[in-house]
Amino acid sequence: HLDDPHHKVAQAALSTLADIIPSCRKSFESYMERILPHVFSRLIDPKELVRQPCSMTLEIVSKTYSIDSLLPALLRSLDEQRSPKAKLAVIEFAITSFNKHAMNSEGSSNIGILKLWLAKLTPLVHDKNTKLKDVAITCIISVYSNFDPTAVLNFILSLSVEEQNFLRRALKRYTPRIEVDLINYLQNKKERQRKSSYDPSDVVGTSSEEGYIGVSKKSLLLGRYSAGSTDGDGGRKWGSTQESTLITGNIGLATSDETQDNLFQNLETSSNTNVFPSKTKESSYMVNSICQTLGSQTGQIENLESSVNLEGLPTPHLEINGLSRFDTLETTEGATHNGTSSELDLNHLKPAAIKVRSMPDTGPSIPQILHVICNGNDESPTASKHNALQQLHEISVANDLSVWTKYANQILTAVLEVLDDSDSSIRELALSLIIEMVKNQKGVMGDSVEIVIEKLLHVMKDIVPKVSNEAEHCLNTVLSEYDPFRCLSVIVPLLVTGDEKTLVICINCLTKLVGRLSQEELTAQLPSFLPALFEAFGNQSADVRKTVVFCLVDIYIMLGKSFLPHLEGLNSTQLRLVTIYANRISQARTGTPIDA
């Protein structure tokens, strides 16, 4: 009756519901997921007679249940609403609920539902409806500020580079602190990973914050949903299982989601109908393991022109770099049906060694190269990574448009990931590759410049001088080549960091960027970073204070005396220091002091 077209019937149903909830609190909880979507749909009813009891019912629900209990119902409500107004009502109700309940130090008790909720909100950040877009951003910030910040950080880092970039930019306008938290969180995460004694062979893909998802081999038979969203609108389907022990090196193939599902169903069918003997099923599983997917950070799993029917095993049309073709499968298939051999002999499929270097006629095997960069190989991980990075260097110089159109995001993700490698020579080589990519693939790199800058800021604190110096050179190149406003969008929020080394680096970056702006552009940007600079001027570290002085001096020299009114936030000693240095440096550069 909640959906009854007669408004008096709907009103009576809503009023009854409002009376039932407080007295049947526990019993009603199991019905919330089914009932709340109907309540929200009447919240935008043209009749005030219906809207009023609807609001009253939702208010009672909000007072009676915690956000953990409400989330499944809210998720379903948002999913079922078609009207932007109704979606708006659901999200606004959720914001109120998140703000009302105190943060639990242990986070959400249902992390899976919370991830789905965040995934449902993320596409709305792109929505053309401004109100819906703003309220979606506000809700994500509400979860981050009031409920479970770690879940939000994890969710952001599970997105593809493009989505991550867009979402971080949107959130940064409202809560700059999230950038600092993300960098600190990543740093702590990397340190924990280095200390932990896990077996690298148990994880496939790369555990990158920029998009690749690591999936445990032990937990999956075939690729299913991974740690990202499983939501239809905002989520990503990832299929990635890799059995690198079957073949020396990794053979990266991408199959469509539909093909994967067909493979999975065929596997089940064969086990139910006894078409194959048990050993043949094991062979089928091995073929499945070989037909693996390399998780693309854009979330787009490309379709190969292939047809693999496990019930008949016809000649598969799959080409793999390093193998000529799976022609030997046809022979093996015949042997299986004749009963002479019940297992796939992988030696037929395995040459002496699969070389990562591409064959001249087939072009570079990018998925293989990326796999080696992120995982190395068993024999010589460092040498193989070094070789793979050199290959990418050659690919960058060649600048084949078809390669970069297809694999740009995957390449960038792998290169950024390897900046955390334990071997300093690998880190240094990756940095030189980024410089080469800035030179040869400027447009491709420009799409993700914010994430590149953040990563380089982190690497500049490397304990190995050669690496930190190369990172500084790399960062200076990026800051000089790309839109200064986009670079500022990364640097400015980090000026509130408590880490002195990061602060010095960011202020130095700011000094370089302000030099690329016109006087008008610089004046317009002053309110965004001057308060943070003034605060840093009082830092206990002499290095931080000195860096602030030279940044303010450069701005003073650019703007002249028109900058003085903006310096009112400084005390007399600080102001005198800036003025003295500005006059000295101006005199040295131009022969004329500013005060002249």
Coordinates of C-alpha atoms in Angstrom, one line a residue:
H1 CA 0.0 0.0 0.0
L2 CA 3.0 2.3 0.2
D3 CA 2.9 2.6 -3.6
D4 CA -0.9 2.9 -3.8
P5 CA -1.9 5.5 -6.3
H6 CA -4.6 6.8 -4.0
H7 CA -2.9 9.3 -1.8
K8 CA -5.0 8.7 1.3
V9 CA -4.2 4.9 1.2
A10 CA -0.5 5.7 0.9
Q11 CA -0.7 8.2 3.7
A12 CA -2.4 5.7 6.0
A13 CA 0.3 3.1 5.1
L14 CA 3.1 5.5 6.0
S15 CA 1.5 6.6 9.2
T16 CA 1.0 2.9 10.3
L17 CA 4.6 2.2 9.4
A18 CA 5.8 5.1 11.6
D19 CA 3.8 3.7 14.5
I20 CA 5.1 0.1 14.0
I21 CA 8.8 0.9 13.8
P22 CA 9.5 2.0 17.4
S23 CA 7.5 -0.9 19.0
C24 CA 8.8 -3.6 16.6
R25 CA 12.4 -2.3 16.3
K26 CA 14.1 -5.7 16.0
S27 CA 11.5 -7.4 13.8
F28 CA 11.3 -4.5 11.4
E29 CA 15.1 -4.4 10.8
S30 CA 14.9 -7.4 8.5
Y31 CA 12.2 -5.7 6.4
M32 CA 14.0 -2.4 6.0
E33 CA 15.8 -3.3 2.8
R34 CA 12.5 -4.1 1.1
I35 CA 10.4 -1.3 2.5
L36 CA 12.7 1.8 2.5
P37 CA 12.9 2.1 -1.3
H38 CA 9.1 2.5 -1.4
V39 CA 9.3 5.1 1.3
F40 CA 11.9 7.2 -0.6
S41 CA 9.9 7.0 -3.8
R42 CA 7.0 8.7 -2.0
L43 CA 9.2 11.4 -0.6
I44 CA 9.0 13.3 -3.9
D45 CA 5.2 12.8 -4.2
P46 CA 3.4 15.9 -5.5
K47 CA 1.0 15.7 -2.5
E48 CA 2.1 17.2 0.7
L49 CA -0.3 14.8 2.4
V50 CA 2.0 11.9 1.4
R51 CA 5.3 13.7 1.7
Q52 CA 4.7 14.7 5.4
P53 CA 4.2 11.2 6.9
C54 CA 7.0 10.0 4.6
S55 CA 9.5 12.4 6.1
M56 CA 8.2 11.5 9.6
T57 CA 8.7 7.8 9.0
L58 CA 12.3 8.4 7.7
E59 CA 13.1 10.5 10.8
I60 CA 11.9 7.7 13.0
V61 CA 14.0 5.2 11.0
S62 CA 17.1 7.5 11.4
K63 CA 16.6 7.8 15.2
T64 CA 16.0 4.0 15.6
Y65 CA 18.8 2.4 13.6
S66 CA 22.5 2.9 13.2
I67 CA 24.0 3.6 9.8
D68 CA 25.5 0.1 9.7
S69 CA 22.0 -1.3 9.8
L70 CA 20.6 1.2 7.4
L71 CA 23.3 0.9 4.7
P72 CA 22.0 -2.2 2.9
A73 CA 18.5 -0.6 2.7
L74 CA 20.0 2.7 1.5
L75 CA 22.1 1.0 -1.1
R76 CA 19.0 -0.8 -2.5
S77 CA 17.0 2.4 -2.3
L78 CA 19.5 4.4 -4.3
D79 CA 19.7 1.6 -6.8
E80 CA 16.0 1.4 -7.4
Q81 CA 15.3 5.2 -7.7
R82 CA 15.2 6.5 -11.2
S83 CA 14.3 10.1 -10.5
P84 CA 17.3 12.4 -9.7
K85 CA 15.1 14.0 -7.0
A86 CA 14.6 10.6 -5.3
K87 CA 18.3 9.7 -5.6
L88 CA 19.0 13.1 -4.0
A89 CA 16.7 12.3 -1.1
V90 CA 18.3 9.0 -0.4
I91 CA 21.8 10.4 -0.4
E92 CA 20.8 13.4 1.8
F93 CA 19.2 11.0 4.3
A94 CA 22.5 9.0 4.3
I95 CA 24.6 12.1 4.9
T96 CA 22.5 12.9 7.9
S97 CA 22.8 9.4 9.2
F98 CA 26.6 9.3 8.7
N99 CA 27.0 12.7 10.4
K100 CA 24.8 11.7 13.3
H101 CA 26.6 8.5 14.4
A102 CA 30.0 8.7 16.1
M103 CA 33.0 7.2 14.3
N104 CA 33.8 3.6 15.2
S105 CA 37.5 3.2 15.7
E106 CA 37.2 -0.3 14.1
G107 CA 35.4 1.1 11.1
S108 CA 32.3 -0.3 9.4
S109 CA 31.0 -3.7 10.6
N110 CA 30.0 -4.4 7.0
I111 CA 32.9 -3.2 4.9
G112 CA 31.5 -4.9 1.7
I113 CA 28.3 -2.9 1.7
L114 CA 30.2 0.3 2.5
K115 CA 32.4 -0.3 -0.6
L116 CA 29.3 -0.9 -2.7
W117 CA 27.8 2.3 -1.4
L118 CA 30.9 4.3 -2.3
A119 CA 31.0 2.6 -5.7
K120 CA 27.4 3.6 -6.2
L121 CA 28.2 7.3 -5.4
T122 CA 31.3 7.5 -7.5
P123 CA 29.5 7.7 -11.0
L124 CA 27.3 10.4 -9.6
V125 CA 30.4 12.6 -9.1
H126 CA 30.4 12.8 -13.0
D127 CA 26.6 13.5 -13.1
K128 CA 25.3 16.4 -15.2
N129 CA 22.9 17.2 -12.4
T130 CA 24.9 19.7 -10.3
K131 CA 22.9 19.1 -7.1
L132 CA 23.3 15.3 -7.4
K133 CA 27.0 15.7 -8.1
D134 CA 27.6 17.9 -5.1
V135 CA 25.6 15.7 -2.7
A136 CA 27.4 12.6 -3.9
I137 CA 30.8 14.3 -3.1
T138 CA 29.4 15.5 0.2
C139 CA 28.3 12.0 1.1
I140 CA 31.8 10.5 0.3
I141 CA 33.4 13.2 2.5
S142 CA 30.9 12.5 5.2
V143 CA 31.9 8.8 5.2
Y144 CA 35.5 9.8 5.3
S145 CA 35.2 12.5 8.0
N146 CA 32.6 10.8 10.3
F147 CA 32.5 7.1 9.7
D148 CA 35.3 5.1 8.2
P149 CA 38.2 7.1 6.7
T150 CA 40.3 4.0 6.0
A151 CA 37.6 2.4 3.9
V152 CA 37.3 5.6 1.8
L153 CA 41.1 5.7 1.3
N154 CA 41.2 2.0 0.3
F155 CA 38.3 2.5 -2.1
I156 CA 39.9 5.5 -3.8
L157 CA 43.1 3.6 -4.3
S158 CA 41.3 0.6 -5.8
L159 CA 40.0 2.8 -8.7
S160 CA 41.6 3.1 -12.1
V161 CA 44.0 6.0 -12.7
E162 CA 41.4 8.1 -14.5
E163 CA 38.6 7.6 -12.0
Q164 CA 41.0 8.1 -9.1
N165 CA 42.3 11.3 -10.6
F166 CA 38.8 12.7 -11.1
L167 CA 37.5 11.7 -7.7
R168 CA 40.5 13.0 -5.8
R169 CA 40.3 16.3 -7.6
A170 CA 36.6 16.6 -6.7
L171 CA 37.2 15.7 -3.0
K172 CA 40.3 17.9 -2.7
R173 CA 38.3 21.0 -3.2
Y174 CA 36.2 20.3 -0.1
T175 CA 38.8 18.5 2.1
P176 CA 42.4 19.1 1.1
R177 CA 43.5 17.0 4.1
I178 CA 42.5 13.9 2.2
E179 CA 45.6 14.2 0.0
V180 CA 47.9 14.2 3.0
D181 CA 46.1 11.2 4.5
L182 CA 46.3 9.3 1.2
I183 CA 50.1 9.9 0.9
N184 CA 50.7 8.9 4.5
Y185 CA 48.4 5.9 4.2
L186 CA 50.3 4.7 1.1
Q187 CA 53.7 5.2 2.8
N188 CA 52.6 3.2 5.8
K189 CA 51.1 0.6 3.6
K190 CA 54.3 0.2 1.6
E191 CA 56.4 0.0 4.8
R192 CA 54.0 -2.7 6.2
Q193 CA 54.3 -4.7 3.0
R194 CA 58.1 -4.5 3.1
K195 CA 58.2 -5.8 6.7
S196 CA 55.7 -8.6 6.2
S197 CA 56.9 -12.0 5.2
Y198 CA 54.3 -12.9 2.6
D199 CA 55.1 -15.1 -0.4
P200 CA 55.1 -13.0 -3.5
S201 CA 54.1 -15.9 -5.7
D202 CA 50.7 -16.0 -3.9
V203 CA 49.8 -12.7 -5.3
V204 CA 49.2 -12.0 -9.0
G205 CA 48.8 -8.7 -10.7
T206 CA 50.3 -5.8 -8.9
S207 CA 49.2 -4.3 -5.6
S208 CA 49.2 -0.8 -7.0
E209 CA 47.4 2.1 -5.6
E210 CA 46.9 3.3 -9.1
G211 CA 44.6 0.6 -10.4
Y212 CA 46.1 -2.9 -10.7
I213 CA 44.4 -5.2 -8.2
G214 CA 46.4 -8.0 -6.6
V215 CA 44.4 -11.2 -6.4
S216 CA 45.4 -14.3 -4.4
K217 CA 45.8 -17.4 -6.5
K218 CA 44.6 -19.5 -3.6
S219 CA 41.3 -17.8 -3.4
L220 CA 40.0 -18.0 -7.0
L221 CA 39.5 -20.6 -9.7
L222 CA 38.5 -18.2 -12.4
G223 CA 38.4 -14.3 -12.4
R224 CA 35.4 -13.0 -10.5
Y225 CA 34.7 -9.7 -8.8
S226 CA 37.7 -8.2 -7.0
A227 CA 38.3 -5.6 -4.3
G228 CA 36.8 -2.8 -6.4
S229 CA 33.1 -2.2 -6.8
T230 CA 30.7 -4.9 -7.9
D231 CA 28.2 -2.3 -8.7
G232 CA 26.7 -2.1 -12.1
D233 CA 27.0 1.6 -12.6
G234 CA 30.2 2.6 -10.8
G235 CA 32.0 -0.6 -10.4
R236 CA 34.6 -2.5 -12.3
K237 CA 34.6 -6.2 -13.2
W238 CA 38.1 -7.5 -12.9
G239 CA 39.1 -11.0 -14.0
S240 CA 42.6 -11.8 -13.1
T241 CA 44.0 -15.2 -12.3
Q242 CA 47.5 -16.1 -13.2
E243 CA 49.3 -19.4 -12.7
S244 CA 52.8 -18.3 -13.5
T245 CA 54.2 -21.7 -12.3
L246 CA 52.6 -23.4 -15.3
I247 CA 54.8 -21.6 -17.9
T248 CA 58.1 -19.9 -17.4
G249 CA 57.2 -16.2 -17.4
N250 CA 53.7 -15.0 -17.5
I251 CA 51.5 -15.3 -20.6
G252 CA 49.1 -12.3 -20.5
L253 CA 45.8 -12.8 -22.4
A254 CA 42.7 -10.8 -22.0
T255 CA 39.3 -12.4 -22.4
S256 CA 36.0 -10.7 -22.3
D257 CA 33.8 -11.1 -19.2
E258 CA 31.3 -13.1 -21.3
T259 CA 34.0 -15.5 -22.4
Q260 CA 35.2 -16.0 -18.8
D261 CA 31.7 -16.7 -17.7
N262 CA 31.3 -19.2 -20.6
L263 CA 34.5 -20.9 -19.6
F264 CA 33.3 -21.1 -16.0
Q265 CA 29.9 -22.5 -17.0
N266 CA 31.5 -25.0 -19.4
L267 CA 33.8 -26.2 -16.6
E268 CA 30.8 -26.8 -14.4
T269 CA 28.8 -28.5 -17.2
S270 CA 31.6 -30.9 -17.9
S271 CA 31.7 -31.9 -14.2
N272 CA 28.0 -32.5 -14.1
T273 CA 27.4 -34.4 -17.3
N274 CA 30.5 -36.6 -17.1
V275 CA 31.5 -35.6 -20.7
F276 CA 35.1 -35.8 -19.6
P277 CA 36.9 -38.2 -17.4
S278 CA 38.2 -36.5 -14.2
K279 CA 41.7 -36.1 -15.6
T280 CA 40.5 -34.3 -18.6
K281 CA 38.7 -31.8 -16.3
E282 CA 42.1 -31.2 -14.7
S283 CA 43.4 -30.5 -18.2
S284 CA 40.6 -28.1 -18.9
Y285 CA 41.4 -26.3 -15.7
M286 CA 45.0 -26.0 -16.8
V287 CA 43.9 -24.5 -20.1
N288 CA 41.7 -22.1 -18.1
S289 CA 44.7 -21.1 -16.0
I290 CA 46.7 -20.4 -19.1
C291 CA 43.8 -18.3 -20.5
Q292 CA 44.3 -15.7 -17.9
T293 CA 43.6 -12.0 -17.8
L294 CA 45.9 -9.2 -16.9
G295 CA 43.9 -6.7 -14.8
S296 CA 43.8 -3.4 -16.7
Q297 CA 43.8 -0.3 -14.5
T298 CA 41.2 1.3 -16.8
G299 CA 39.0 -1.7 -15.9
Q300 CA 38.4 -2.4 -19.6
I301 CA 39.1 -6.1 -20.4
E302 CA 39.8 -6.3 -24.1
N303 CA 38.4 -9.1 -26.2
L304 CA 40.7 -11.3 -28.2
E305 CA 39.4 -12.9 -31.2
S306 CA 39.3 -16.3 -29.6
S307 CA 36.8 -19.0 -29.0
V308 CA 37.6 -21.6 -26.4
N309 CA 35.0 -24.3 -25.9
L310 CA 36.1 -26.6 -23.2
E311 CA 33.5 -29.3 -24.1
G312 CA 35.1 -29.9 -27.5
L313 CA 38.5 -28.2 -27.3
P314 CA 38.6 -27.1 -31.0
T315 CA 41.8 -25.5 -32.3
P316 CA 42.0 -22.3 -30.3
H317 CA 42.9 -19.1 -32.2
L318 CA 45.1 -17.7 -29.5
E319 CA 48.5 -16.1 -30.2
I320 CA 50.9 -15.7 -27.4
N321 CA 54.2 -13.9 -27.7
G322 CA 57.0 -16.4 -27.0
L323 CA 54.9 -19.3 -28.3
S324 CA 54.2 -19.6 -32.0
R325 CA 50.6 -20.9 -31.5
F326 CA 48.7 -23.4 -29.5
D327 CA 48.8 -25.8 -32.4
T328 CA 50.0 -28.5 -30.1
L329 CA 46.7 -28.4 -28.2
E330 CA 45.0 -30.0 -31.1
T331 CA 47.4 -33.0 -30.9
T332 CA 47.0 -33.2 -27.2
E333 CA 43.2 -33.1 -27.5
G334 CA 43.3 -36.1 -29.9
A335 CA 45.4 -38.0 -27.4
T336 CA 43.0 -37.3 -24.6
H337 CA 40.0 -38.6 -26.5
N338 CA 41.8 -41.7 -27.6
G339 CA 42.6 -42.4 -24.0
T340 CA 46.4 -42.5 -24.6
S341 CA 47.0 -39.5 -22.6
S342 CA 44.7 -38.1 -19.9
E343 CA 46.7 -35.0 -19.0
L344 CA 47.9 -32.0 -21.0
D345 CA 51.7 -32.3 -21.4
L346 CA 52.7 -28.8 -20.7
N347 CA 56.2 -29.5 -22.1
H348 CA 54.5 -29.3 -25.5
L349 CA 53.4 -25.7 -24.7
K350 CA 56.6 -24.7 -22.9
P351 CA 59.7 -23.6 -25.0
A352 CA 63.1 -23.6 -23.3
A353 CA 62.3 -20.1 -22.0
I354 CA 59.8 -17.5 -22.9
K355 CA 61.7 -14.4 -23.8
V356 CA 60.1 -11.1 -22.7
R357 CA 61.7 -9.3 -25.6
S358 CA 59.2 -9.2 -28.4
M359 CA 59.6 -10.9 -31.7
P360 CA 60.2 -8.4 -34.5
D361 CA 57.1 -9.4 -36.5
T362 CA 54.6 -9.4 -33.7
G363 CA 55.7 -6.2 -32.0
P364 CA 56.2 -5.7 -28.2
S365 CA 54.4 -8.0 -25.8
I366 CA 53.4 -5.3 -23.4
P367 CA 51.4 -7.5 -21.0
Q368 CA 54.4 -9.7 -20.6
I369 CA 56.8 -6.8 -20.1
L370 CA 54.5 -5.2 -17.5
H371 CA 54.2 -8.5 -15.6
V372 CA 58.0 -8.9 -15.4
I373 CA 58.4 -5.2 -14.3
C374 CA 55.9 -5.8 -11.4
N375 CA 56.9 -9.4 -10.5
G376 CA 60.3 -10.2 -11.9
N377 CA 61.0 -13.8 -12.6
D378 CA 62.3 -16.7 -10.4
E379 CA 65.8 -16.8 -11.8
S380 CA 66.9 -13.2 -11.6
P381 CA 64.2 -10.7 -10.5
T382 CA 66.4 -7.6 -10.6
A383 CA 68.0 -8.4 -14.0
S384 CA 64.6 -9.3 -15.6
K385 CA 63.0 -6.0 -14.3
H386 CA 66.0 -4.1 -15.5
N387 CA 65.7 -5.6 -18.9
A388 CA 61.9 -5.0 -19.1
L389 CA 62.4 -1.4 -18.1
Q390 CA 65.0 -1.0 -20.9
Q391 CA 62.5 -2.4 -23.3
L392 CA 59.9 0.1 -22.2
H393 CA 62.5 2.8 -22.7
E394 CA 62.9 1.7 -26.3
I395 CA 59.1 1.5 -26.7
S396 CA 58.9 5.1 -25.5
V397 CA 61.6 6.3 -27.9
A398 CA 59.8 4.5 -30.8
N399 CA 56.6 6.2 -29.8
D400 CA 54.3 3.9 -31.7
L401 CA 50.9 5.5 -31.4
S402 CA 49.0 2.2 -31.5
V403 CA 50.9 0.8 -28.5
W404 CA 50.4 4.0 -26.4
T405 CA 46.8 4.3 -27.3
K406 CA 46.2 0.7 -26.2
Y407 CA 48.5 0.3 -23.2
A408 CA 49.3 3.8 -21.9
N409 CA 47.5 3.5 -18.5
Q410 CA 48.8 0.0 -17.8
I411 CA 52.4 1.1 -18.6
L412 CA 52.2 4.1 -16.4
T413 CA 50.7 2.1 -13.5
A414 CA 53.5 -0.5 -13.7
V415 CA 56.2 2.2 -13.9
L416 CA 54.8 4.0 -10.9
E417 CA 54.5 0.8 -9.0
V418 CA 58.1 -0.2 -9.5
L419 CA 59.2 3.1 -7.9
D420 CA 58.7 1.2 -4.6
D421 CA 61.1 -1.6 -5.7
S422 CA 63.6 -2.7 -3.0
D423 CA 66.5 -2.3 -5.5
S424 CA 67.6 1.3 -5.9
S425 CA 68.9 0.7 -9.5
I426 CA 65.4 -0.3 -10.5
R427 CA 63.9 2.8 -8.9
E428 CA 66.5 5.0 -10.6
L429 CA 65.8 3.4 -14.0
A430 CA 62.1 3.8 -13.6
L431 CA 62.6 7.5 -12.9
S432 CA 64.7 8.0 -16.1
L433 CA 61.9 6.1 -18.0
I434 CA 59.3 8.6 -16.7
I435 CA 61.5 11.5 -17.9
E436 CA 61.6 9.8 -21.3
M437 CA 57.9 9.3 -21.3
V438 CA 57.3 13.0 -20.5
K439 CA 59.5 13.9 -23.5
N440 CA 57.9 11.4 -25.9
Q441 CA 54.4 10.7 -24.6
K442 CA 53.6 14.1 -23.1
G443 CA 49.9 13.9 -23.9
V444 CA 49.5 10.4 -22.3
M445 CA 51.4 11.4 -19.2
G446 CA 49.3 14.6 -19.0
D447 CA 46.1 12.6 -18.4
S448 CA 47.6 11.4 -15.0
V449 CA 50.0 14.2 -14.1
E450 CA 48.5 14.6 -10.6
I451 CA 49.2 11.0 -9.6
V452 CA 52.7 11.1 -11.2
I453 CA 53.5 14.2 -9.1
E454 CA 52.3 12.6 -5.9
K455 CA 54.4 9.5 -6.5
L456 CA 57.5 11.6 -7.3
L457 CA 57.1 13.7 -4.1
H458 CA 57.2 10.4 -2.2
V459 CA 60.3 9.1 -4.0
M460 CA 62.1 12.4 -3.4
K461 CA 62.4 11.3 0.2
D462 CA 64.3 8.1 -0.8
I463 CA 67.3 7.4 1.4
V464 CA 69.5 6.6 -1.6
P465 CA 70.9 10.0 -2.9
K466 CA 71.1 9.0 -6.5
V467 CA 67.4 8.0 -6.5
S468 CA 66.2 11.1 -4.6
N469 CA 68.3 13.3 -7.0
E470 CA 66.8 11.6 -10.1
A471 CA 63.3 12.0 -8.6
E472 CA 64.0 15.7 -8.1
H473 CA 65.1 16.1 -11.7
C474 CA 62.1 14.1 -12.9
L475 CA 59.7 16.2 -10.8
N476 CA 61.2 19.5 -12.1
T477 CA 60.7 18.2 -15.6
V478 CA 57.1 17.4 -14.9
L479 CA 56.5 20.8 -13.2
S480 CA 58.0 22.6 -16.1
E481 CA 56.1 20.7 -18.9
Y482 CA 52.5 20.5 -17.6
D483 CA 49.7 22.9 -16.8
P484 CA 50.9 24.8 -13.7
F485 CA 47.3 24.9 -12.3
R486 CA 47.0 21.2 -12.4
C487 CA 50.4 20.9 -10.7
L488 CA 49.3 23.4 -8.0
S489 CA 46.2 21.3 -7.3
V490 CA 48.5 18.6 -6.0
I491 CA 51.1 20.7 -4.3
V492 CA 48.9 23.3 -2.4
P493 CA 46.9 20.7 -0.3
L494 CA 50.1 19.2 0.8
L495 CA 51.3 22.5 2.3
V496 CA 49.5 21.6 5.5
T497 CA 51.4 18.3 6.0
G498 CA 53.2 17.8 9.3
D499 CA 56.2 16.0 7.6
E500 CA 59.0 18.6 7.4
K501 CA 60.8 16.9 4.5
T502 CA 57.6 16.8 2.5
L503 CA 56.9 20.4 3.4
V504 CA 60.3 21.6 2.2
I505 CA 59.8 19.7 -1.1
C506 CA 56.3 21.1 -1.7
I507 CA 57.3 24.7 -0.9
N508 CA 60.2 24.4 -3.4
C509 CA 57.8 23.0 -6.0
L510 CA 55.4 26.0 -5.3
T511 CA 58.3 28.4 -5.9
K512 CA 59.0 26.8 -9.3
L513 CA 55.3 26.9 -10.2
V514 CA 54.6 30.5 -9.3
G515 CA 57.4 31.5 -11.7
R516 CA 55.3 30.1 -14.5
L517 CA 52.2 32.2 -13.8
S518 CA 51.4 35.7 -15.0
Q519 CA 51.0 38.5 -12.4
E520 CA 47.2 38.3 -12.7
E521 CA 47.2 34.5 -12.4
L522 CA 49.5 34.6 -9.4
T523 CA 47.5 37.2 -7.6
A524 CA 44.3 35.2 -8.1
Q525 CA 46.0 32.1 -6.6
L526 CA 47.5 33.8 -3.5
P527 CA 44.5 33.1 -1.2
S528 CA 44.8 29.3 -1.9
F529 CA 48.4 28.9 -0.5
L530 CA 49.5 32.0 1.5
P531 CA 47.7 31.0 4.8
A532 CA 49.6 27.6 4.6
L533 CA 52.9 29.4 3.9
F534 CA 52.4 31.8 6.8
E535 CA 51.8 28.9 9.1
A536 CA 54.9 27.1 7.8
F537 CA 56.9 30.3 8.5
G538 CA 56.4 29.5 12.2
N539 CA 57.6 25.9 11.8
Q540 CA 60.3 24.7 14.3
S541 CA 62.5 23.5 11.4
A542 CA 65.0 26.1 10.1
D543 CA 64.9 24.4 6.7
V544 CA 61.2 24.9 6.4
R545 CA 61.4 28.6 7.4
K546 CA 64.2 29.3 5.0
T547 CA 62.3 27.7 2.1
V548 CA 59.2 29.8 2.9
V549 CA 61.3 33.0 2.9
F550 CA 62.7 32.3 -0.6
C551 CA 59.2 31.4 -1.9
L552 CA 57.7 34.6 -0.6
V553 CA 60.7 36.6 -1.9
D554 CA 60.2 35.2 -5.4
I555 CA 56.5 36.1 -5.3
Y556 CA 57.5 39.6 -3.9
I557 CA 59.9 40.1 -6.8
M558 CA 57.2 39.1 -9.3
L559 CA 54.4 41.2 -7.9
G560 CA 56.4 44.1 -6.5
K561 CA 54.9 46.4 -3.9
S562 CA 51.4 45.2 -4.8
F563 CA 52.3 42.1 -2.8
L564 CA 52.8 44.0 0.5
P565 CA 49.1 44.1 1.5
H566 CA 49.0 40.3 1.2
L567 CA 51.8 40.0 3.8
E568 CA 49.8 41.3 6.7
G569 CA 49.6 37.8 8.1
L570 CA 53.4 38.0 9.0
N571 CA 54.8 39.5 12.2
S572 CA 57.2 42.5 11.9
T573 CA 60.3 40.3 12.2
Q574 CA 59.1 37.9 9.4
L575 CA 58.1 40.8 7.2
R576 CA 61.4 42.6 7.6
L577 CA 63.3 39.3 6.7
V578 CA 61.3 38.9 3.5
T579 CA 61.7 42.5 2.5
I580 CA 65.5 42.5 3.1
Y581 CA 66.0 39.3 1.1
A582 CA 63.7 40.5 -1.7
N583 CA 65.7 43.7 -2.1
R584 CA 69.0 41.9 -2.0
I585 CA 68.0 39.3 -4.6
S586 CA 66.3 41.8 -6.8
Q587 CA 69.5 44.0 -6.7
A588 CA 71.6 41.0 -7.7
R589 CA 69.3 39.9 -10.5
T590 CA 68.3 43.2 -12.0
G591 CA 70.6 45.8 -10.5
T592 CA 67.6 47.5 -8.8
P593 CA 66.1 46.8 -5.4
I594 CA 62.3 46.5 -5.1
D595 CA 62.0 49.6 -2.8
A596 CA 63.8 51.8 -5.4

